[in-house]
Amino acid sequence: MRMKFSSICLVAPALVALGACDGGLVQGASAGEIPQPPSVLQRTMDSVCLQEFSRACLQNPHFCVGAVARRDVGNTAADGEAWRCYSVEELDFSLTKRTCVDDCGELIECQGGVKDTSLEHLSATDKLEGRLQEAQEGMCKIHVRILGGGTSLASCRGSNAPPAAFMTPQGSYFSAFFPGKVDASGVRTHQHAALHIANPRTSQDPKSSVQPAALDRVSEVPSLASAVTAFQLAAHNPRVSGAQSSAAVSGGTAAQAARQVAADTSQDNSTSSIFHEDGLGGLVRGSVRGNLRNRRENVSPVVAQMLYEDMLLGRYVEDACARLYYRGKTAGFVHLYTGQEAVSSGVLKLLRKDDAVASTYRDHVHATSKGVPAREVFAELFGKQTGCSKGFGGSMHMFSKEWNLYGGFAFIGEQIPVALGVAFSQLYRRLAERQLPGEKDQVTVCFMGDGTTNMGQFYEAMNMAALMKLPVIFVVENNNWAIGMAAQRSTAVQEIHQRGPPFGVPSIEVDGMDVLAVRAAARQAIDRARRGEGPSLIEALTYRFRGHSLADPDELRCTHEKAAFAVRDPIKHFEQYMLEMGYANEETLELTRKKMREIVDEAVEFADNSPAPDPTTAGDTTFAPAYEAKGFDPLTDEELAAYAQALKLELDREARKAKGERVVPPPVENDPNPPIVID
């Protein structure tokens, strides 16, 4: 029996791949103990067992280094393994043994990239004869797939297989086989070693975010030191749609190689799912899997500053909303957008003023990103006449005709049919006025949460939008929680972007904590809509840093889940990007922060001093004005004479028919359908 398992734990300081399990229980992993890797003869686990071991890792943060040896002596074979566990203090990086299944190459091929970087090929039998050799050949398939060129399976088999490198935003994974020397008794040892280096920019766990320089300490483990040396010469990265891109690592020290790999992985948006515990006994998806052609968009200093200011403004607006809510300045429920700013800025700063947006009840930042002045947003929150909805909408109903913001909506999914109707009107005008795409090419963006995609309206809208090729972009802000329901407890298939293709809607999953990744995906979708090619679906994986609303104590989400995403704050990461690109320094960043705070402070003061609306005017903005019929254009004298003549002839025929005369319509020259006369 052979079983395949997926990597499940990157939020823990250890990268979990092995556990000693019996009946789903972890052995040797009680509090204070180091989880010991089991004998290779006992490594039979199901998904429940893996989850149990991941929880043990969270409680016992130790890293494991290991190698499995296969000894061939004549016609007999024996398997052995050697392990050493290090505490967090002993090593600044995590290492783990991984053996790959023999059909890994097929998995890579069908996915167009690495599906999983830690598949296990394990046997439940006591006899493991030949299993390690199969695993080595499986790794060879991966090497052939990645390296290509002159590398063949035949040359890889039974020899020192080329090393493989799997790169993700969370880190880099190195793997290689090392055949040992044949000793005097004819024994040859084959070793497999693997190395994981967390990326300090994007790792979900600050404890596993290490500096690449720590790789120099890999010399403590000889087999892995050999691996790093090999990886300096060749580290390859299978990517989107089967494309291959090299990390261009050559020469230098192990630390230099790691820095190059980290730089490459930080620019990437394609990886297999990474999981973190949800505090309810399950595992929640929390990484990126996408098919972007351009992984991150390169932007100019001006555009970078614009994006930074917009995200900062959104964050400060929401911070002020929280303070004012607790002071009693606002009424009703208030749902904050804190943590999701990269999605709003990444999408909406690509729109024009005449493009349309339909939002959710988490709509304050969507409004400011679309262009609605912050003073109008706060005035609306205060219920003042100067608000964008004249003070009658409040927090969940931001609306602006001037900026084509078609509202936030209190009920789940209400915005979807509205967005569809707006997109239909845009297409109708384009066709009715016989204007080609590019001349009147407005688009509509429809925001929604992951929970909304379980509503019937979502599927009806996808079908209609695809059928009619409406210029609409559906943006799903997947923050893992639908109000108080964790995604894996409410959604059968959590990869929401997979719901688009059955309707013929191009879809993509993108890192919603990276504004440049969101912008790259949004640009593709918006350009498609403007060209008249129809709708697109973007699933942005993000996270809200506060509860569902300010009335929510936020006790459902566990502490380590929130901490894991807090280190991925989109604004802090973009600040680091601007510093590294030379677009800003600490002084200019602080000046921008001060500028945005002043805008928010002025907006609050404006709202506080604005008058309340006149209650008698409530209906003025509720109903559309009465329809006024347009007058007809006057007829010319020639047209009037022609109508009079036609009317006279018809009256004459009617009079003759009344006298019993046989009346035939006057003949029409070359009439293809002459009248039939019945006596």
PDB file of N, CA and C in Angstrom, residues 585-671:
ATOM      1  N   ASN A 585      12.541  56.709   1.387  1.00  0.00           N
ATOM      2  CA  ASN A 585      13.366  56.423   2.561  1.00  0.00           C
ATOM      3  C   ASN A 585      12.481  56.609   3.786  1.00  0.00           C
ATOM      4  N   GLU A 586      13.017  56.351   4.949  1.00  0.00           N
ATOM      5  CA  GLU A 586      12.196  56.434   6.163  1.00  0.00           C
ATOM      6  C   GLU A 586      11.602  57.824   6.350  1.00  0.00           C
ATOM      7  N   GLU A 587      12.337  58.832   5.954  1.00  0.00           N
ATOM      8  CA  GLU A 587      11.840  60.206   6.122  1.00  0.00           C
ATOM      9  C   GLU A 587      10.643  60.468   5.214  1.00  0.00           C
ATOM     10  N   THR A 588      10.749  60.068   3.934  1.00  0.00           N
ATOM     11  CA  THR A 588       9.634  60.320   3.015  1.00  0.00           C
ATOM     12  C   THR A 588       8.417  59.464   3.369  1.00  0.00           C
ATOM     13  N   LEU A 589       8.661  58.267   3.874  1.00  0.00           N
ATOM     14  CA  LEU A 589       7.537  57.433   4.310  1.00  0.00           C
ATOM     15  C   LEU A 589       6.792  58.083   5.463  1.00  0.00           C
ATOM     16  N   GLU A 590       7.547  58.639   6.393  1.00  0.00           N
ATOM     17  CA  GLU A 590       6.908  59.293   7.535  1.00  0.00           C
ATOM     18  C   GLU A 590       6.150  60.540   7.095  1.00  0.00           C
ATOM     19  N   LEU A 591       6.684  61.251   6.121  1.00  0.00           N
ATOM     20  CA  LEU A 591       5.974  62.422   5.595  1.00  0.00           C
ATOM     21  C   LEU A 591       4.642  62.002   4.959  1.00  0.00           C
ATOM     22  N   THR A 592       4.657  60.876   4.264  1.00  0.00           N
ATOM     23  CA  THR A 592       3.416  60.378   3.661  1.00  0.00           C
ATOM     24  C   THR A 592       2.415  59.981   4.740  1.00  0.00           C
ATOM     25  N   ARG A 593       2.886  59.327   5.787  1.00  0.00           N
ATOM     26  CA  ARG A 593       1.997  58.962   6.887  1.00  0.00           C
ATOM     27  C   ARG A 593       1.368  60.211   7.502  1.00  0.00           C
ATOM     28  N   LYS A 594       2.186  61.224   7.706  1.00  0.00           N
ATOM     29  CA  LYS A 594       1.679  62.467   8.279  1.00  0.00           C
ATOM     30  C   LYS A 594       0.635  63.110   7.371  1.00  0.00           C
ATOM     31  N   LYS A 595       0.894  63.088   6.073  1.00  0.00           N
ATOM     32  CA  LYS A 595      -0.041  63.667   5.109  1.00  0.00           C
ATOM     33  C   LYS A 595      -1.388  62.954   5.151  1.00  0.00           C
ATOM     34  N   MET A 596      -1.384  61.621   5.201  1.00  0.00           N
ATOM     35  CA  MET A 596      -2.621  60.856   5.215  1.00  0.00           C
ATOM     36  C   MET A 596      -3.385  61.049   6.531  1.00  0.00           C
ATOM     37  N   ARG A 597      -2.640  61.151   7.637  1.00  0.00           N
ATOM     38  CA  ARG A 597      -3.314  61.410   8.916  1.00  0.00           C
ATOM     39  C   ARG A 597      -4.002  62.769   8.898  1.00  0.00           C
ATOM     40  N   GLU A 598      -3.361  63.752   8.308  1.00  0.00           N
ATOM     41  CA  GLU A 598      -3.957  65.086   8.240  1.00  0.00           C
ATOM     42  C   GLU A 598      -5.228  65.072   7.385  1.00  0.00           C
ATOM     43  N   ILE A 599      -5.211  64.311   6.293  1.00  0.00           N
ATOM     44  CA  ILE A 599      -6.415  64.208   5.452  1.00  0.00           C
ATOM     45  C   ILE A 599      -7.570  63.608   6.252  1.00  0.00           C
ATOM     46  N   VAL A 600      -7.284  62.564   7.014  1.00  0.00           N
ATOM     47  CA  VAL A 600      -8.325  61.921   7.813  1.00  0.00           C
ATOM     48  C   VAL A 600      -8.804  62.856   8.920  1.00  0.00           C
ATOM     49  N   ASP A 601      -7.890  63.526   9.593  1.00  0.00           N
ATOM     50  CA  ASP A 601      -8.289  64.449  10.662  1.00  0.00           C
ATOM     51  C   ASP A 601      -9.165  65.568  10.113  1.00  0.00           C
ATOM     52  N   GLU A 602      -8.798  66.105   8.958  1.00  0.00           N
ATOM     53  CA  GLU A 602      -9.598  67.171   8.355  1.00  0.00           C
ATOM     54  C   GLU A 602     -10.972  66.649   7.959  1.00  0.00           C
ATOM     55  N   ALA A 603     -11.025  65.403   7.453  1.00  0.00           N
ATOM     56  CA  ALA A 603     -12.296  64.818   7.039  1.00  0.00           C
ATOM     57  C   ALA A 603     -13.225  64.627   8.230  1.00  0.00           C
ATOM     58  N   VAL A 604     -12.671  64.180   9.344  1.00  0.00           N
ATOM     59  CA  VAL A 604     -13.480  63.993  10.554  1.00  0.00           C
ATOM     60  C   VAL A 604     -14.022  65.330  11.044  1.00  0.00           C
ATOM     61  N   GLU A 605     -13.181  66.344  11.034  1.00  0.00           N
ATOM     62  CA  GLU A 605     -13.625  67.671  11.472  1.00  0.00           C
ATOM     63  C   GLU A 605     -14.724  68.206  10.552  1.00  0.00           C
ATOM     64  N   PHE A 606     -14.539  68.009   9.240  1.00  0.00           N
ATOM     65  CA  PHE A 606     -15.555  68.441   8.283  1.00  0.00           C
ATOM     66  C   PHE A 606     -16.888  67.742   8.555  1.00  0.00           C
ATOM     67  N   ALA A 607     -16.841  66.435   8.768  1.00  0.00           N
ATOM     68  CA  ALA A 607     -18.068  65.680   9.013  1.00  0.00           C
ATOM     69  C   ALA A 607     -18.738  66.123  10.302  1.00  0.00           C
ATOM     70  N   ASP A 608     -17.938  66.361  11.325  1.00  0.00           N
ATOM     71  CA  ASP A 608     -18.495  66.749  12.621  1.00  0.00           C
ATOM     72  C   ASP A 608     -19.214  68.087  12.543  1.00  0.00           C
ATOM     73  N   ASN A 609     -18.737  68.990  11.690  1.00  0.00           N
ATOM     74  CA  ASN A 609     -19.314  70.333  11.584  1.00  0.00           C
ATOM     75  C   ASN A 609     -20.388  70.446  10.509  1.00  0.00           C
ATOM     76  N   SER A 610     -20.651  69.365   9.795  1.00  0.00           N
ATOM     77  CA  SER A 610     -21.643  69.401   8.713  1.00  0.00           C
ATOM     78  C   SER A 610     -23.049  69.304   9.288  1.00  0.00           C
ATOM     79  N   PRO A 611     -24.056  69.866   8.573  1.00  0.00           N
ATOM     80  CA  PRO A 611     -25.436  69.826   9.076  1.00  0.00           C
ATOM     81  C   PRO A 611     -26.084  68.469   8.869  1.00  0.00           C
ATOM     82  N   ALA A 612     -27.070  68.198   9.667  1.00  0.00           N
ATOM     83  CA  ALA A 612     -27.857  66.975   9.510  1.00  0.00           C
ATOM     84  C   ALA A 612     -28.798  67.138   8.323  1.00  0.00           C
ATOM     85  N   PRO A 613     -29.192  66.053   7.684  1.00  0.00           N
ATOM     86  CA  PRO A 613     -30.087  66.164   6.531  1.00  0.00           C
ATOM     87  C   PRO A 613     -31.511  66.503   6.956  1.00  0.00           C
ATOM     88  N   ASP A 614     -32.263  67.110   6.046  1.00  0.00           N
ATOM     89  CA  ASP A 614     -33.674  67.398   6.269  1.00  0.00           C
ATOM     90  C   ASP A 614     -34.467  66.107   6.068  1.00  0.00           C
ATOM     91  N   PRO A 615     -35.162  65.624   7.080  1.00  0.00           N
ATOM     92  CA  PRO A 615     -35.885  64.348   6.938  1.00  0.00           C
ATOM     93  C   PRO A 615     -36.885  64.343   5.797  1.00  0.00           C
ATOM     94  N   THR A 616     -37.415  65.514   5.459  1.00  0.00           N
ATOM     95  CA  THR A 616     -38.424  65.559   4.394  1.00  0.00           C
ATOM     96  C   THR A 616     -37.823  65.292   3.024  1.00  0.00           C
ATOM     97  N   THR A 617     -36.494  65.306   2.930  1.00  0.00           N
ATOM     98  CA  THR A 617     -35.848  65.071   1.627  1.00  0.00           C
ATOM     99  C   THR A 617     -35.448  63.610   1.437  1.00  0.00           C
ATOM    100  N   ALA A 618     -35.820  62.757   2.372  1.00  0.00           N
ATOM    101  CA  ALA A 618     -35.396  61.360   2.300  1.00  0.00           C
ATOM    102  C   ALA A 618     -35.836  60.697   1.000  1.00  0.00           C
ATOM    103  N   GLY A 619     -37.049  60.987   0.561  1.00  0.00           N
ATOM    104  CA  GLY A 619     -37.551  60.367  -0.668  1.00  0.00           C
ATOM    105  C   GLY A 619     -36.910  60.892  -1.932  1.00  0.00           C
ATOM    106  N   ASP A 620     -36.263  62.054  -1.831  1.00  0.00           N
ATOM    107  CA  ASP A 620     -35.674  62.648  -3.031  1.00  0.00           C
ATOM    108  C   ASP A 620     -34.585  61.769  -3.639  1.00  0.00           C
ATOM    109  N   THR A 621     -33.883  61.055  -2.794  1.00  0.00           N
ATOM    110  CA  THR A 621     -32.804  60.202  -3.294  1.00  0.00           C
ATOM    111  C   THR A 621     -33.166  58.717  -3.222  1.00  0.00           C
ATOM    112  N   THR A 622     -34.433  58.440  -2.929  1.00  0.00           N
ATOM    113  CA  THR A 622     -34.875  57.045  -2.863  1.00  0.00           C
ATOM    114  C   THR A 622     -35.451  56.575  -4.186  1.00  0.00           C
ATOM    115  N   PHE A 623     -36.217  57.439  -4.828  1.00  0.00           N
ATOM    116  CA  PHE A 623     -36.873  57.073  -6.080  1.00  0.00           C
ATOM    117  C   PHE A 623     -36.325  57.898  -7.229  1.00  0.00           C
ATOM    118  N   ALA A 624     -36.284  57.303  -8.383  1.00  0.00           N
ATOM    119  CA  ALA A 624     -35.841  58.007  -9.586  1.00  0.00           C
ATOM    120  C   ALA A 624     -36.901  59.017  -9.990  1.00  0.00           C
ATOM    121  N   PRO A 625     -36.525  60.087 -10.652  1.00  0.00           N
ATOM    122  CA  PRO A 625     -37.517  61.082 -11.089  1.00  0.00           C
ATOM    123  C   PRO A 625     -38.498  60.478 -12.082  1.00  0.00           C
ATOM    124  N   ALA A 626     -39.704  61.050 -12.132  1.00  0.00           N
ATOM    125  CA  ALA A 626     -40.745  60.548 -13.032  1.00  0.00           C
ATOM    126  C   ALA A 626     -40.272  60.615 -14.483  1.00  0.00           C
ATOM    127  N   TYR A 627     -40.727  59.660 -15.264  1.00  0.00           N
ATOM    128  CA  TYR A 627     -40.329  59.602 -16.676  1.00  0.00           C
ATOM    129  C   TYR A 627     -40.998  60.725 -17.444  1.00  0.00           C
ATOM    130  N   GLU A 628     -40.220  61.429 -18.223  1.00  0.00           N
ATOM    131  CA  GLU A 628     -40.762  62.506 -19.053  1.00  0.00           C
ATOM    132  C   GLU A 628     -40.648  62.090 -20.513  1.00  0.00           C
ATOM    133  N   ALA A 629     -41.823  61.983 -21.164  1.00  0.00           N
ATOM    134  CA  ALA A 629     -41.836  61.576 -22.570  1.00  0.00           C
ATOM    135  C   ALA A 629     -41.244  62.668 -23.441  1.00  0.00           C
ATOM    136  N   LYS A 630     -40.444  62.252 -24.399  1.00  0.00           N
ATOM    137  CA  LYS A 630     -39.856  63.215 -25.314  1.00  0.00           C
ATOM    138  C   LYS A 630     -40.871  63.586 -26.399  1.00  0.00           C
ATOM    139  N   GLY A 631     -40.877  64.833 -26.816  1.00  0.00           N
ATOM    140  CA  GLY A 631     -41.752  65.258 -27.898  1.00  0.00           C
ATOM    141  C   GLY A 631     -41.271  64.724 -29.240  1.00  0.00           C
ATOM    142  N   PHE A 632     -42.220  64.666 -30.230  1.00  0.00           N
ATOM    143  CA  PHE A 632     -41.864  64.174 -31.544  1.00  0.00           C
ATOM    144  C   PHE A 632     -41.347  65.320 -32.412  1.00  0.00           C
ATOM    145  N   ASP A 633     -40.463  64.996 -33.305  1.00  0.00           N
ATOM    146  CA  ASP A 633     -39.953  66.002 -34.230  1.00  0.00           C
ATOM    147  C   ASP A 633     -41.058  66.394 -35.211  1.00  0.00           C
ATOM    148  N   PRO A 634     -41.213  67.668 -35.536  1.00  0.00           N
ATOM    149  CA  PRO A 634     -42.268  68.101 -36.478  1.00  0.00           C
ATOM    150  C   PRO A 634     -42.012  67.540 -37.876  1.00  0.00           C
ATOM    151  N   LEU A 635     -43.146  67.263 -38.613  1.00  0.00           N
ATOM    152  CA  LEU A 635     -43.038  66.751 -39.981  1.00  0.00           C
ATOM    153  C   LEU A 635     -42.816  67.895 -40.962  1.00  0.00           C
ATOM    154  N   THR A 636     -42.126  67.572 -42.024  1.00  0.00           N
ATOM    155  CA  THR A 636     -41.937  68.556 -43.088  1.00  0.00           C
ATOM    156  C   THR A 636     -43.204  68.649 -43.932  1.00  0.00           C
ATOM    157  N   ASP A 637     -43.299  69.686 -44.780  1.00  0.00           N
ATOM    158  CA  ASP A 637     -44.466  69.840 -45.640  1.00  0.00           C
ATOM    159  C   ASP A 637     -44.614  68.669 -46.592  1.00  0.00           C
ATOM    160  N   GLU A 638     -43.506  68.176 -47.128  1.00  0.00           N
ATOM    161  CA  GLU A 638     -43.564  67.037 -48.051  1.00  0.00           C
ATOM    162  C   GLU A 638     -44.105  65.785 -47.340  1.00  0.00           C
ATOM    163  N   GLU A 639     -43.653  65.572 -46.089  1.00  0.00           N
ATOM    164  CA  GLU A 639     -44.122  64.406 -45.332  1.00  0.00           C
ATOM    165  C   GLU A 639     -45.617  64.522 -45.036  1.00  0.00           C
ATOM    166  N   LEU A 640     -46.064  65.721 -44.690  1.00  0.00           N
ATOM    167  CA  LEU A 640     -47.486  65.914 -44.415  1.00  0.00           C
ATOM    168  C   LEU A 640     -48.325  65.639 -45.655  1.00  0.00           C
ATOM    169  N   ALA A 641     -47.880  66.098 -46.819  1.00  0.00           N
ATOM    170  CA  ALA A 641     -48.621  65.880 -48.077  1.00  0.00           C
ATOM    171  C   ALA A 641     -48.693  64.396 -48.406  1.00  0.00           C
ATOM    172  N   ALA A 642     -47.601  63.666 -48.168  1.00  0.00           N
ATOM    173  CA  ALA A 642     -47.595  62.228 -48.467  1.00  0.00           C
ATOM    174  C   ALA A 642     -48.548  61.476 -47.552  1.00  0.00           C
ATOM    175  N   TYR A 643     -48.569  61.831 -46.266  1.00  0.00           N
ATOM    176  CA  TYR A 643     -49.510  61.192 -45.345  1.00  0.00           C
ATOM    177  C   TYR A 643     -50.953  61.486 -45.755  1.00  0.00           C
ATOM    178  N   ALA A 644     -51.245  62.733 -46.150  1.00  0.00           N
ATOM    179  CA  ALA A 644     -52.606  63.116 -46.540  1.00  0.00           C
ATOM    180  C   ALA A 644     -53.069  62.355 -47.781  1.00  0.00           C
ATOM    181  N   GLN A 645     -52.162  62.209 -48.764  1.00  0.00           N
ATOM    182  CA  GLN A 645     -52.507  61.485 -49.988  1.00  0.00           C
ATOM    183  C   GLN A 645     -52.793  60.010 -49.698  1.00  0.00           C
ATOM    184  N   ALA A 646     -51.959  59.389 -48.867  1.00  0.00           N
ATOM    185  CA  ALA A 646     -52.160  57.976 -48.527  1.00  0.00           C
ATOM    186  C   ALA A 646     -53.474  57.781 -47.794  1.00  0.00           C
ATOM    187  N   LEU A 647     -53.801  58.705 -46.904  1.00  0.00           N
ATOM    188  CA  LEU A 647     -55.033  58.598 -46.144  1.00  0.00           C
ATOM    189  C   LEU A 647     -56.244  58.751 -47.064  1.00  0.00           C
ATOM    190  N   LYS A 648     -56.179  59.682 -48.058  1.00  0.00           N
ATOM    191  CA  LYS A 648     -57.280  59.899 -48.995  1.00  0.00           C
ATOM    192  C   LYS A 648     -57.546  58.654 -49.843  1.00  0.00           C
ATOM    193  N   LEU A 649     -56.476  58.030 -50.344  1.00  0.00           N
ATOM    194  CA  LEU A 649     -56.642  56.824 -51.161  1.00  0.00           C
ATOM    195  C   LEU A 649     -57.302  55.705 -50.365  1.00  0.00           C
ATOM    196  N   GLU A 650     -56.887  55.544 -49.139  1.00  0.00           N
ATOM    197  CA  GLU A 650     -57.441  54.461 -48.323  1.00  0.00           C
ATOM    198  C   GLU A 650     -58.926  54.719 -48.015  1.00  0.00           C
ATOM    199  N   LEU A 651     -59.277  55.951 -47.755  1.00  0.00           N
ATOM    200  CA  LEU A 651     -60.680  56.275 -47.486  1.00  0.00           C
ATOM    201  C   LEU A 651     -61.535  56.051 -48.741  1.00  0.00           C
ATOM    202  N   ASP A 652     -60.990  56.385 -49.924  1.00  0.00           N
ATOM    203  CA  ASP A 652     -61.736  56.160 -51.171  1.00  0.00           C
ATOM    204  C   ASP A 652     -62.000  54.675 -51.381  1.00  0.00           C
ATOM    205  N   ARG A 653     -61.021  53.824 -51.107  1.00  0.00           N
ATOM    206  CA  ARG A 653     -61.213  52.381 -51.295  1.00  0.00           C
ATOM    207  C   ARG A 653     -62.263  51.846 -50.331  1.00  0.00           C
ATOM    208  N   GLU A 654     -62.227  52.345 -49.111  1.00  0.00           N
ATOM    209  CA  GLU A 654     -63.207  51.883 -48.131  1.00  0.00           C
ATOM    210  C   GLU A 654     -64.628  52.266 -48.573  1.00  0.00           C
ATOM    211  N   ALA A 655     -64.767  53.467 -49.151  1.00  0.00           N
ATOM    212  CA  ALA A 655     -66.094  53.901 -49.626  1.00  0.00           C
ATOM    213  C   ALA A 655     -66.582  53.043 -50.780  1.00  0.00           C
ATOM    214  N   ARG A 656     -65.700  52.688 -51.699  1.00  0.00           N
ATOM    215  CA  ARG A 656     -66.079  51.847 -52.843  1.00  0.00           C
ATOM    216  C   ARG A 656     -66.453  50.440 -52.388  1.00  0.00           C
ATOM    217  N   LYS A 657     -65.721  49.935 -51.409  1.00  0.00           N
ATOM    218  CA  LYS A 657     -66.040  48.593 -50.887  1.00  0.00           C
ATOM    219  C   LYS A 657     -67.410  48.596 -50.229  1.00  0.00           C
ATOM    220  N   ALA A 658     -67.752  49.717 -49.584  1.00  0.00           N
ATOM    221  CA  ALA A 658     -69.066  49.795 -48.941  1.00  0.00           C
ATOM    222  C   ALA A 658     -70.195  49.760 -49.962  1.00  0.00           C
ATOM    223  N   LYS A 659     -69.937  50.193 -51.216  1.00  0.00           N
ATOM    224  CA  LYS A 659     -70.952  50.164 -52.272  1.00  0.00           C
ATOM    225  C   LYS A 659     -70.997  48.822 -52.998  1.00  0.00           C
ATOM    226  N   GLY A 660     -70.165  47.895 -52.577  1.00  0.00           N
ATOM    227  CA  GLY A 660     -70.145  46.572 -53.184  1.00  0.00           C
ATOM    228  C   GLY A 660     -69.185  46.420 -54.324  1.00  0.00           C
ATOM    229  N   GLU A 661     -68.376  47.410 -54.601  1.00  0.00           N
ATOM    230  CA  GLU A 661     -67.413  47.308 -55.681  1.00  0.00           C
ATOM    231  C   GLU A 661     -66.245  46.389 -55.274  1.00  0.00           C
ATOM    232  N   ARG A 662     -65.685  45.744 -56.325  1.00  0.00           N
ATOM    233  CA  ARG A 662     -64.506  44.898 -56.095  1.00  0.00           C
ATOM    234  C   ARG A 662     -63.269  45.792 -56.113  1.00  0.00           C
ATOM    235  N   VAL A 663     -62.621  45.862 -54.982  1.00  0.00           N
ATOM    236  CA  VAL A 663     -61.487  46.779 -54.834  1.00  0.00           C
ATOM    237  C   VAL A 663     -60.196  45.970 -54.752  1.00  0.00           C
ATOM    238  N   VAL A 664     -59.283  46.292 -55.622  1.00  0.00           N
ATOM    239  CA  VAL A 664     -57.962  45.636 -55.624  1.00  0.00           C
ATOM    240  C   VAL A 664     -56.916  46.687 -55.308  1.00  0.00           C
ATOM    241  N   PRO A 665     -55.975  46.396 -54.438  1.00  0.00           N
ATOM    242  CA  PRO A 665     -54.911  47.370 -54.147  1.00  0.00           C
ATOM    243  C   PRO A 665     -54.149  47.701 -55.409  1.00  0.00           C
ATOM    244  N   PRO A 666     -53.746  48.911 -55.543  1.00  0.00           N
ATOM    245  CA  PRO A 666     -53.015  49.292 -56.756  1.00  0.00           C
ATOM    246  C   PRO A 666     -51.765  48.426 -56.903  1.00  0.00           C
ATOM    247  N   PRO A 667     -51.465  48.025 -58.136  1.00  0.00           N
ATOM    248  CA  PRO A 667     -50.299  47.167 -58.344  1.00  0.00           C
ATOM    249  C   PRO A 667     -49.000  47.899 -57.996  1.00  0.00           C
ATOM    250  N   VAL A 668     -48.049  47.091 -57.520  1.00  0.00           N
ATOM    251  CA  VAL A 668     -46.716  47.620 -57.208  1.00  0.00           C
ATOM    252  C   VAL A 668     -45.741  47.020 -58.183  1.00  0.00           C
ATOM    253  N   GLU A 669     -44.984  47.868 -58.831  1.00  0.00           N
ATOM    254  CA  GLU A 669     -44.046  47.397 -59.844  1.00  0.00           C
ATOM    255  C   GLU A 669     -42.985  46.490 -59.221  1.00  0.00           C
ATOM    256  N   ASN A 670     -42.802  45.321 -59.853  1.00  0.00           N
ATOM    257  CA  ASN A 670     -41.790  44.347 -59.383  1.00  0.00           C
ATOM    258  C   ASN A 670     -42.043  43.904 -57.941  1.00  0.00           C
ATOM    259  N   ASP A 671     -43.321  43.793 -57.591  1.00  0.00           N
ATOM    260  CA  ASP A 671     -43.653  43.347 -56.231  1.00  0.00           C
ATOM    261  C   ASP A 671     -43.358  41.856 -56.099  1.00  0.00           C
TER     262      ASP A 671
END
